[in-house]
Amino acid sequence: MTAIISVRDLRKTFRVLVRRPGLGGSIANLFAPHYRSVQAVEGVSFSLQAGELVGYLGPNGAGKSTTIKVLTGLLVPTGGEVRVDGQVPWEKRERYVKGIGVVFGNRPTLWWDLPVIDSLELLQPMYDIPAERFRYNLVEFKRMLELDEFINTPVRSLSLGQRMRADLCAALLHEPKLLFLDEPTIGLDVVAKEQIRRFVLDINHRRGVTVLLTTHDLTDVERLCERVMILDHGKLLYDGTLAALNGRFESAWTLKVDFEEEYPDVSVAGLPAPQRVGRQALYLFNHRELNTAELVQQLMARFQVVDLEVRRPPLEETIRRIYAEQLLTK
Amino acid sequence: METMRLYLRVMKLSILQQVTYRTALLAGLATNFFFGLLRAAVLLALFQVQPVVNGMTQAEGLTFVAFSQALIAFLFIFGTYDVMNTVYTGSIGADLARPMDLFFYWMARDFGASLVNLVIRGVVLVAVFSVFYPVVMPATIGQWGVGLVSLLLGWGVNYAFRFLVNLTAFWTPDARGIGRAAYTMLMMFSGFLMPMRLYPDWFSRLVALTPFPSTFNTPMEIFMGLLKGPEVIPALITQVGWLVALWLLARVVLRRGLSKLVIQGG
Amino acid sequence: MLRNLGMYFRLVGCDLRSQMTFRLSFWIDLFSTMAVNASMFASLYLVLERFGNIGGWGLGELAFLYGLAETSFGLMDMIFSGFDYDYFSTLVREGRLDQILLRPVPPAVQVMGHRFVLRRVGRILQGAAVLILSFFLVDMFWTPLKVAFLPVVLASQVVAMGALFIAGSTLTIWTIQRVEAINILTYGGVELMSYPASIYPRALRAIFTYILPFFFLSYYPALFFLDKTDPLGLPVWPPFLAPMVAGGMLWLALRFWKFGLKHYQSTGS
Ligand SMILES: Nc1ncnc2c1ncn2[C@@H]1O[C@H](COP(=O)(O)OP(=O)(O)OP(=O)(O)O)[C@@H](O)[C@H]1O
Ligand SMILES: [Mg+2]
């Protein structure tokens, strides 16, 4: 199987005008502008197979949006090779964008002053969507995203969640093979987020749409992605399954145990002394060295146990540590 | 005294803010200068037909062009829409919460910007223009002084008029359109497009009944000595008269408008 | 091509519909625009009452130049509203150009379809009225060639000034802020075209004949329509260069536009 997206050594450098302060500075700016380069993406390579749903993660300013903008043909990269579905995105952009769907969470993609339905219907001639496919898709997406309640409202008066649903629908009406989502759940409430996730999953499963998704909400990632890529300061630090990432970097799991009585010593060899509150004890253990079953067996063998609760650290915690302690760069 | 200091602070802030728009200032200067050249060509062609018209010489006509281009920014010839925008966006609420009179608050702001524009756009433009064309300057210190006083009075009349135009926003959502029409009158009747002397007599006599010539035409005539000696006094009195009248009118209208605003808000 | 044209009209239709929701202000805007521009002509008219002519051109002849330039500027300002650089720079700043680039329709078509400011009709009507008036004032001697050529000249002016709008907008891709100095070329251009070239100083005349050939769009065609002879004794063909000049300017502007889009940096999020 060949990759649907392949990116080799992608680089993007922005030139930013440095404004010098003061009146003298401003005159200098006018005649001898001074530029600073910002390396947003520095040599990123990866590929996606058709049908994958991949999370593209990284702290603020890592270069995620920049990558997406290159992949969608908005930006011409400074260097590197990009092929998406056999095409170079920025070369024949108008033809290329017919085959992709894009949603930027922080900006609307529909016509601001038009009612949602007019905006959607404009897409049919624009993308040359066969009329019956258009109808069919519209009906289906309207149902899945519950668009009917606001379909006649102008886009500018929609709530954020409504707008995102409309944007998603718009991005998919022309049945693209690829969907790029840049923070699609930003600023949404729990219910709206879940609705969006279900929709993306469904599109990926039933229609086989390949999805590349950036997000800061790790619940999105847990719910949607098997594979994740982590980017920081323009460099790709990790590319692999979520499970493997957890395997490598997850911090200690916790086991909460309620004992029958208050034993004088409940410590386990090789583990730090548990925190104790009455008959309760809290063990921290490294899941890579000791699995839960073994630990539980040990405890059951020595004590009368009433209740057990295992807690895995949230993905959020793992990722936070990766960013903050720069675990991947070491 | 205390409030006076407050307004001076506002003015200073406005000056600093205006100075930060330097690229716009320079671009504005270039644009004003270019239009000055085009208008000078038209005026020269007109004076070719007749060297002295209604007491005005070709050099005086050119000076008029130079100054009208130089003072576009000082006098906000194309009008301002700031106050009406605060009415529409509701940020007027924040301005009202300050211990300042709205009329003088905006006056201080506008005047700060005007000063910057006078120095950077006005003086420079006249200087550059005088390289290419003759520019008539006052002959005596006295004439300079009276000319400046008249210019300041003109600025005041102009400000009061613009403020009044902005106040229409309290009554209609279409104040911009009204403003555009009103500022067109200002532009034409103030002598900005053409010195009033070059229009037919019946027309200038009619326009003289309005406050508009007081904003620009009168200061220019005094400055160039077209009005001199005893003719200056009634001209200045007319300016002061319009200033006071428009200012009082603005106060009344503002009070009415604000009471309306409160009723709407309740 | 045909498809793009269809898309253009659809987009314009949508924009018009949203303008129609504010009815009263539309009329007020229309009339105020008309008043603004009419006052310019009124001022000229009044001054001519004293002087009689400008550089040997009487009221009717000046009205022809002025009416032509106003009509075409108004038309251009309406058709190319999306490329009004004040407006276009907000598209760049707010990242809305991204949305345009993500659609499978040429960006220029979308930008033009994005905005169609109907109230510019005020300026067009006013200009057309002056133009028609001028036919009577100069007692125009119509020939079939003149009848055929008038719309060509009008279209040439529209296209040429539209090209300047496109170029000015393209600049804002780099500067983000609007570039005010471009007003010299656009608004200055109309002003320039409203008077006979012969009144301008030699340097200006040379620049706007050979570098930015505005005079081929107004002055020379006007000589032909008004059966006037050029004081500089010109051959017969310059009046007919107008469409070539306009086409050339549009071609250059579109090249620049394409170049600008290639260098578009989008905006940071
Ligand atoms: N148009 C631009 N011009 C200049 N610099 C830019 C531009 N767009 C992005 N940058 C810079 O490039 C870097 C990467 O930005 P990018 O938007 O790709 O980050 P991101 O990973 O999407 O961050 P976030 O999570 O905050 O959205 C940042 O340093 C940013 O300031
Ligand atoms: Mg981003």
PDB file of C-alpha atoms in Angstrom, chain B residues 50-257:
ATOM      1  CA  GLN B  50      -7.351  85.746 -16.535  1.00  0.00           C
ATOM      2  CA  PRO B  51      -4.328  86.798 -14.444  1.00  0.00           C
ATOM      3  CA  VAL B  52      -6.204  88.434 -11.578  1.00  0.00           C
ATOM      4  CA  VAL B  53      -9.623  87.228 -10.593  1.00  0.00           C
ATOM      5  CA  ASN B  54     -11.735  88.993  -8.038  1.00  0.00           C
ATOM      6  CA  GLY B  55      -8.627  90.414  -6.398  1.00  0.00           C
ATOM      7  CA  MET B  56      -6.803  87.079  -6.313  1.00  0.00           C
ATOM      8  CA  THR B  57      -3.531  86.543  -8.146  1.00  0.00           C
ATOM      9  CA  GLN B  58      -2.161  83.337  -9.546  1.00  0.00           C
ATOM     10  CA  ALA B  59       0.383  83.081  -6.705  1.00  0.00           C
ATOM     11  CA  GLU B  60      -2.372  83.478  -4.157  1.00  0.00           C
ATOM     12  CA  GLY B  61      -4.398  80.806  -5.886  1.00  0.00           C
ATOM     13  CA  LEU B  62      -1.436  78.439  -5.730  1.00  0.00           C
ATOM     14  CA  THR B  63      -0.917  79.260  -2.066  1.00  0.00           C
ATOM     15  CA  PHE B  64      -4.530  78.362  -1.493  1.00  0.00           C
ATOM     16  CA  VAL B  65      -3.956  74.986  -3.087  1.00  0.00           C
ATOM     17  CA  ALA B  66      -0.805  74.391  -1.063  1.00  0.00           C
ATOM     18  CA  PHE B  67      -2.532  75.181   2.194  1.00  0.00           C
ATOM     19  CA  SER B  68      -5.696  73.308   1.459  1.00  0.00           C
ATOM     20  CA  GLN B  69      -3.635  70.176   0.791  1.00  0.00           C
ATOM     21  CA  ALA B  70      -1.424  70.901   3.801  1.00  0.00           C
ATOM     22  CA  LEU B  71      -4.361  71.309   6.167  1.00  0.00           C
ATOM     23  CA  ILE B  72      -6.443  68.327   5.037  1.00  0.00           C
ATOM     24  CA  ALA B  73      -5.288  66.316   8.000  1.00  0.00           C
ATOM     25  CA  PHE B  74      -5.207  69.249  10.410  1.00  0.00           C
ATOM     26  CA  LEU B  75      -8.826  70.093   9.674  1.00  0.00           C
ATOM     27  CA  PHE B  76     -10.004  66.506   9.049  1.00  0.00           C
ATOM     28  CA  ILE B  77     -11.422  67.699   5.743  1.00  0.00           C
ATOM     29  CA  PHE B  78     -12.763  64.260   4.890  1.00  0.00           C
ATOM     30  CA  GLY B  79     -14.590  64.156   8.189  1.00  0.00           C
ATOM     31  CA  THR B  80     -14.432  61.959  11.263  1.00  0.00           C
ATOM     32  CA  TYR B  81     -16.669  59.157  12.363  1.00  0.00           C
ATOM     33  CA  ASP B  82     -15.088  58.277  15.720  1.00  0.00           C
ATOM     34  CA  VAL B  83     -17.785  59.545  18.040  1.00  0.00           C
ATOM     35  CA  MET B  84     -20.589  57.878  16.100  1.00  0.00           C
ATOM     36  CA  ASN B  85     -18.634  54.659  16.146  1.00  0.00           C
ATOM     37  CA  THR B  86     -18.495  54.765  19.933  1.00  0.00           C
ATOM     38  CA  VAL B  87     -22.258  55.231  19.955  1.00  0.00           C
ATOM     39  CA  TYR B  88     -22.757  52.221  17.700  1.00  0.00           C
ATOM     40  CA  THR B  89     -20.285  49.954  19.440  1.00  0.00           C
ATOM     41  CA  GLY B  90     -21.459  51.056  22.858  1.00  0.00           C
ATOM     42  CA  SER B  91     -17.973  52.047  23.950  1.00  0.00           C
ATOM     43  CA  ILE B  92     -19.393  55.514  24.536  1.00  0.00           C
ATOM     44  CA  GLY B  93     -20.445  54.081  27.883  1.00  0.00           C
ATOM     45  CA  ALA B  94     -16.831  53.853  28.962  1.00  0.00           C
ATOM     46  CA  ASP B  95     -16.184  57.422  27.803  1.00  0.00           C
ATOM     47  CA  LEU B  96     -19.173  58.676  29.754  1.00  0.00           C
ATOM     48  CA  ALA B  97     -17.913  56.982  32.878  1.00  0.00           C
ATOM     49  CA  ARG B  98     -14.894  59.288  32.852  1.00  0.00           C
ATOM     50  CA  PRO B  99     -15.085  62.565  34.747  1.00  0.00           C
ATOM     51  CA  MET B 100     -14.935  64.534  31.514  1.00  0.00           C
ATOM     52  CA  ASP B 101     -17.227  66.403  29.230  1.00  0.00           C
ATOM     53  CA  LEU B 102     -17.647  64.456  26.003  1.00  0.00           C
ATOM     54  CA  PHE B 103     -17.373  67.567  23.838  1.00  0.00           C
ATOM     55  CA  PHE B 104     -14.056  68.638  25.349  1.00  0.00           C
ATOM     56  CA  TYR B 105     -12.740  65.109  25.678  1.00  0.00           C
ATOM     57  CA  TRP B 106     -13.009  64.560  21.930  1.00  0.00           C
ATOM     58  CA  MET B 107     -11.825  68.074  21.279  1.00  0.00           C
ATOM     59  CA  ALA B 108      -8.629  67.315  23.189  1.00  0.00           C
ATOM     60  CA  ARG B 109      -8.176  64.066  21.299  1.00  0.00           C
ATOM     61  CA  ASP B 110      -8.764  65.634  17.902  1.00  0.00           C
ATOM     62  CA  PHE B 111      -6.585  68.587  18.666  1.00  0.00           C
ATOM     63  CA  GLY B 112      -3.682  66.383  19.661  1.00  0.00           C
ATOM     64  CA  ALA B 113      -3.903  64.522  16.363  1.00  0.00           C
ATOM     65  CA  SER B 114      -4.312  67.808  14.512  1.00  0.00           C
ATOM     66  CA  LEU B 115      -1.147  69.247  16.005  1.00  0.00           C
ATOM     67  CA  VAL B 116       0.879  66.264  14.858  1.00  0.00           C
ATOM     68  CA  ASN B 117      -0.665  66.514  11.421  1.00  0.00           C
ATOM     69  CA  LEU B 118       0.009  70.235  11.287  1.00  0.00           C
ATOM     70  CA  VAL B 119       3.682  69.772  12.003  1.00  0.00           C
ATOM     71  CA  ILE B 120       4.402  66.626  10.037  1.00  0.00           C
ATOM     72  CA  ARG B 121       2.006  66.895   7.145  1.00  0.00           C
ATOM     73  CA  GLY B 122       1.239  70.593   7.027  1.00  0.00           C
ATOM     74  CA  VAL B 123       4.564  72.321   7.424  1.00  0.00           C
ATOM     75  CA  VAL B 124       6.476  69.776   5.373  1.00  0.00           C
ATOM     76  CA  LEU B 125       3.965  69.897   2.564  1.00  0.00           C
ATOM     77  CA  VAL B 126       4.017  73.673   2.257  1.00  0.00           C
ATOM     78  CA  ALA B 127       7.819  73.647   2.352  1.00  0.00           C
ATOM     79  CA  VAL B 128       8.103  71.066  -0.411  1.00  0.00           C
ATOM     80  CA  PHE B 129       5.367  72.694  -2.446  1.00  0.00           C
ATOM     81  CA  SER B 130       7.119  76.056  -2.298  1.00  0.00           C
ATOM     82  CA  VAL B 131      10.079  74.493  -4.103  1.00  0.00           C
ATOM     83  CA  PHE B 132       7.905  74.021  -7.183  1.00  0.00           C
ATOM     84  CA  TYR B 133       5.445  76.892  -6.991  1.00  0.00           C
ATOM     85  CA  PRO B 134       5.316  80.346  -5.459  1.00  0.00           C
ATOM     86  CA  VAL B 135       3.728  80.370  -2.014  1.00  0.00           C
ATOM     87  CA  VAL B 136       2.636  83.682  -0.521  1.00  0.00           C
ATOM     88  CA  MET B 137       3.502  84.111   3.142  1.00  0.00           C
ATOM     89  CA  PRO B 138       2.277  86.864   5.490  1.00  0.00           C
ATOM     90  CA  ALA B 139       4.333  90.033   5.329  1.00  0.00           C
ATOM     91  CA  THR B 140       4.225  91.059   8.986  1.00  0.00           C
ATOM     92  CA  ILE B 141       4.343  89.404  12.381  1.00  0.00           C
ATOM     93  CA  GLY B 142       0.895  90.856  13.023  1.00  0.00           C
ATOM     94  CA  GLN B 143      -0.495  89.166   9.969  1.00  0.00           C
ATOM     95  CA  TRP B 144       1.049  85.855  11.056  1.00  0.00           C
ATOM     96  CA  GLY B 145      -0.519  86.251  14.491  1.00  0.00           C
ATOM     97  CA  VAL B 146      -3.986  87.137  13.283  1.00  0.00           C
ATOM     98  CA  GLY B 147      -3.786  84.400  10.665  1.00  0.00           C
ATOM     99  CA  LEU B 148      -2.969  81.822  13.321  1.00  0.00           C
ATOM    100  CA  VAL B 149      -5.741  82.997  15.618  1.00  0.00           C
ATOM    101  CA  SER B 150      -8.151  82.786  12.719  1.00  0.00           C
ATOM    102  CA  LEU B 151      -6.919  79.292  11.868  1.00  0.00           C
ATOM    103  CA  LEU B 152      -7.493  78.123  15.435  1.00  0.00           C
ATOM    104  CA  LEU B 153     -10.971  79.623  15.405  1.00  0.00           C
ATOM    105  CA  GLY B 154     -11.535  77.842  12.105  1.00  0.00           C
ATOM    106  CA  TRP B 155     -10.437  74.597  13.680  1.00  0.00           C
ATOM    107  CA  GLY B 156     -12.920  75.139  16.503  1.00  0.00           C
ATOM    108  CA  VAL B 157     -15.847  75.818  14.166  1.00  0.00           C
ATOM    109  CA  ASN B 158     -14.894  72.801  12.128  1.00  0.00           C
ATOM    110  CA  TYR B 159     -14.644  70.608  15.220  1.00  0.00           C
ATOM    111  CA  ALA B 160     -18.022  71.698  16.549  1.00  0.00           C
ATOM    112  CA  PHE B 161     -19.592  70.942  13.188  1.00  0.00           C
ATOM    113  CA  ARG B 162     -18.045  67.486  12.999  1.00  0.00           C
ATOM    114  CA  PHE B 163     -19.107  66.766  16.556  1.00  0.00           C
ATOM    115  CA  LEU B 164     -22.687  67.703  15.722  1.00  0.00           C
ATOM    116  CA  VAL B 165     -22.648  65.456  12.675  1.00  0.00           C
ATOM    117  CA  ASN B 166     -21.434  62.584  14.808  1.00  0.00           C
ATOM    118  CA  LEU B 167     -24.195  63.153  17.319  1.00  0.00           C
ATOM    119  CA  THR B 168     -26.819  62.192  14.739  1.00  0.00           C
ATOM    120  CA  ALA B 169     -25.822  58.648  15.584  1.00  0.00           C
ATOM    121  CA  PHE B 170     -28.059  58.925  18.660  1.00  0.00           C
ATOM    122  CA  TRP B 171     -31.091  59.179  16.424  1.00  0.00           C
ATOM    123  CA  THR B 172     -30.330  57.111  13.368  1.00  0.00           C
ATOM    124  CA  PRO B 173     -28.354  54.014  12.470  1.00  0.00           C
ATOM    125  CA  ASP B 174     -27.311  55.729   9.235  1.00  0.00           C
ATOM    126  CA  ALA B 175     -25.136  58.494  10.602  1.00  0.00           C
ATOM    127  CA  ARG B 176     -22.306  57.491   8.294  1.00  0.00           C
ATOM    128  CA  GLY B 177     -24.311  58.327   5.220  1.00  0.00           C
ATOM    129  CA  ILE B 178     -25.437  61.602   6.765  1.00  0.00           C
ATOM    130  CA  GLY B 179     -21.828  62.295   7.653  1.00  0.00           C
ATOM    131  CA  ARG B 180     -20.675  61.697   4.130  1.00  0.00           C
ATOM    132  CA  ALA B 181     -23.175  64.203   2.774  1.00  0.00           C
ATOM    133  CA  ALA B 182     -22.419  66.724   5.520  1.00  0.00           C
ATOM    134  CA  TYR B 183     -18.677  66.527   5.023  1.00  0.00           C
ATOM    135  CA  THR B 184     -19.152  67.049   1.320  1.00  0.00           C
ATOM    136  CA  MET B 185     -20.855  70.338   2.085  1.00  0.00           C
ATOM    137  CA  LEU B 186     -17.994  71.169   4.421  1.00  0.00           C
ATOM    138  CA  MET B 187     -15.476  70.415   1.705  1.00  0.00           C
ATOM    139  CA  MET B 188     -17.175  72.458  -0.969  1.00  0.00           C
ATOM    140  CA  PHE B 189     -18.413  75.445   1.037  1.00  0.00           C
ATOM    141  CA  SER B 190     -15.282  75.866   3.150  1.00  0.00           C
ATOM    142  CA  GLY B 191     -13.276  76.810   0.080  1.00  0.00           C
ATOM    143  CA  PHE B 192     -11.310  73.601   0.182  1.00  0.00           C
ATOM    144  CA  LEU B 193     -12.115  72.554  -3.396  1.00  0.00           C
ATOM    145  CA  MET B 194     -11.706  76.038  -4.827  1.00  0.00           C
ATOM    146  CA  PRO B 195     -11.152  79.421  -3.155  1.00  0.00           C
ATOM    147  CA  MET B 196     -14.547  81.056  -2.607  1.00  0.00           C
ATOM    148  CA  ARG B 197     -13.388  84.080  -4.605  1.00  0.00           C
ATOM    149  CA  LEU B 198     -13.222  82.059  -7.776  1.00  0.00           C
ATOM    150  CA  TYR B 199     -16.876  81.069  -7.570  1.00  0.00           C
ATOM    151  CA  PRO B 200     -19.533  83.405  -8.960  1.00  0.00           C
ATOM    152  CA  ASP B 201     -20.446  86.215  -6.574  1.00  0.00           C
ATOM    153  CA  TRP B 202     -24.007  85.058  -6.039  1.00  0.00           C
ATOM    154  CA  PHE B 203     -22.711  81.692  -4.902  1.00  0.00           C
ATOM    155  CA  SER B 204     -20.095  82.960  -2.463  1.00  0.00           C
ATOM    156  CA  ARG B 205     -22.559  85.434  -0.996  1.00  0.00           C
ATOM    157  CA  LEU B 206     -24.945  82.561  -0.352  1.00  0.00           C
ATOM    158  CA  VAL B 207     -22.297  80.370   1.191  1.00  0.00           C
ATOM    159  CA  ALA B 208     -21.116  83.251   3.381  1.00  0.00           C
ATOM    160  CA  LEU B 209     -24.346  82.809   5.326  1.00  0.00           C
ATOM    161  CA  THR B 210     -23.199  79.367   6.508  1.00  0.00           C
ATOM    162  CA  PRO B 211     -20.500  78.517   9.048  1.00  0.00           C
ATOM    163  CA  PHE B 212     -18.409  76.696   6.446  1.00  0.00           C
ATOM    164  CA  PRO B 213     -16.206  79.527   5.069  1.00  0.00           C
ATOM    165  CA  SER B 214     -15.205  80.285   8.659  1.00  0.00           C
ATOM    166  CA  THR B 215     -13.411  76.967   8.878  1.00  0.00           C
ATOM    167  CA  PHE B 216     -10.908  77.431   6.088  1.00  0.00           C
ATOM    168  CA  ASN B 217     -11.605  80.189   3.584  1.00  0.00           C
ATOM    169  CA  THR B 218     -11.528  83.002   6.154  1.00  0.00           C
ATOM    170  CA  PRO B 219      -8.234  81.964   7.812  1.00  0.00           C
ATOM    171  CA  MET B 220      -6.639  81.662   4.370  1.00  0.00           C
ATOM    172  CA  GLU B 221      -7.813  85.066   3.230  1.00  0.00           C
ATOM    173  CA  ILE B 222      -6.526  86.691   6.404  1.00  0.00           C
ATOM    174  CA  PHE B 223      -3.284  84.781   6.206  1.00  0.00           C
ATOM    175  CA  MET B 224      -2.563  85.862   2.639  1.00  0.00           C
ATOM    176  CA  GLY B 225      -3.652  89.411   3.258  1.00  0.00           C
ATOM    177  CA  LEU B 226      -6.643  89.244   0.925  1.00  0.00           C
ATOM    178  CA  LEU B 227      -8.602  90.499   3.889  1.00  0.00           C
ATOM    179  CA  LYS B 228      -6.680  93.224   5.636  1.00  0.00           C
ATOM    180  CA  GLY B 229      -7.012  96.118   7.991  1.00  0.00           C
ATOM    181  CA  PRO B 230     -10.553  96.790   9.070  1.00  0.00           C
ATOM    182  CA  GLU B 231     -11.916  93.872   6.972  1.00  0.00           C
ATOM    183  CA  VAL B 232     -10.322  91.428   9.394  1.00  0.00           C
ATOM    184  CA  ILE B 233     -12.430  92.411  12.396  1.00  0.00           C
ATOM    185  CA  PRO B 234     -15.858  91.387  11.068  1.00  0.00           C
ATOM    186  CA  ALA B 235     -14.323  88.190   9.684  1.00  0.00           C
ATOM    187  CA  LEU B 236     -12.976  87.230  13.098  1.00  0.00           C
ATOM    188  CA  ILE B 237     -16.233  88.187  14.779  1.00  0.00           C
ATOM    189  CA  THR B 238     -18.124  85.963  12.377  1.00  0.00           C
ATOM    190  CA  GLN B 239     -15.797  83.089  13.228  1.00  0.00           C
ATOM    191  CA  VAL B 240     -16.237  83.580  16.964  1.00  0.00           C
ATOM    192  CA  GLY B 241     -19.975  83.869  16.471  1.00  0.00           C
ATOM    193  CA  TRP B 242     -20.176  80.551  14.658  1.00  0.00           C
ATOM    194  CA  LEU B 243     -17.890  78.888  17.146  1.00  0.00           C
ATOM    195  CA  VAL B 244     -20.065  79.910  20.087  1.00  0.00           C
ATOM    196  CA  ALA B 245     -23.293  79.121  18.276  1.00  0.00           C
ATOM    197  CA  LEU B 246     -22.235  75.653  17.171  1.00  0.00           C
ATOM    198  CA  TRP B 247     -20.702  74.874  20.528  1.00  0.00           C
ATOM    199  CA  LEU B 248     -23.927  75.789  22.345  1.00  0.00           C
ATOM    200  CA  LEU B 249     -25.936  73.802  19.838  1.00  0.00           C
ATOM    201  CA  ALA B 250     -23.670  70.817  20.329  1.00  0.00           C
ATOM    202  CA  ARG B 251     -24.222  70.992  24.099  1.00  0.00           C
ATOM    203  CA  VAL B 252     -27.981  70.982  23.723  1.00  0.00           C
ATOM    204  CA  VAL B 253     -27.960  68.201  21.180  1.00  0.00           C
ATOM    205  CA  LEU B 254     -25.571  66.126  23.244  1.00  0.00           C
ATOM    206  CA  ARG B 255     -27.774  66.466  26.333  1.00  0.00           C
ATOM    207  CA  ARG B 256     -30.820  65.407  24.327  1.00  0.00           C
ATOM    208  CA  GLY B 257     -28.951  62.532  22.776  1.00  0.00           C
TER     209      GLY B 257
END
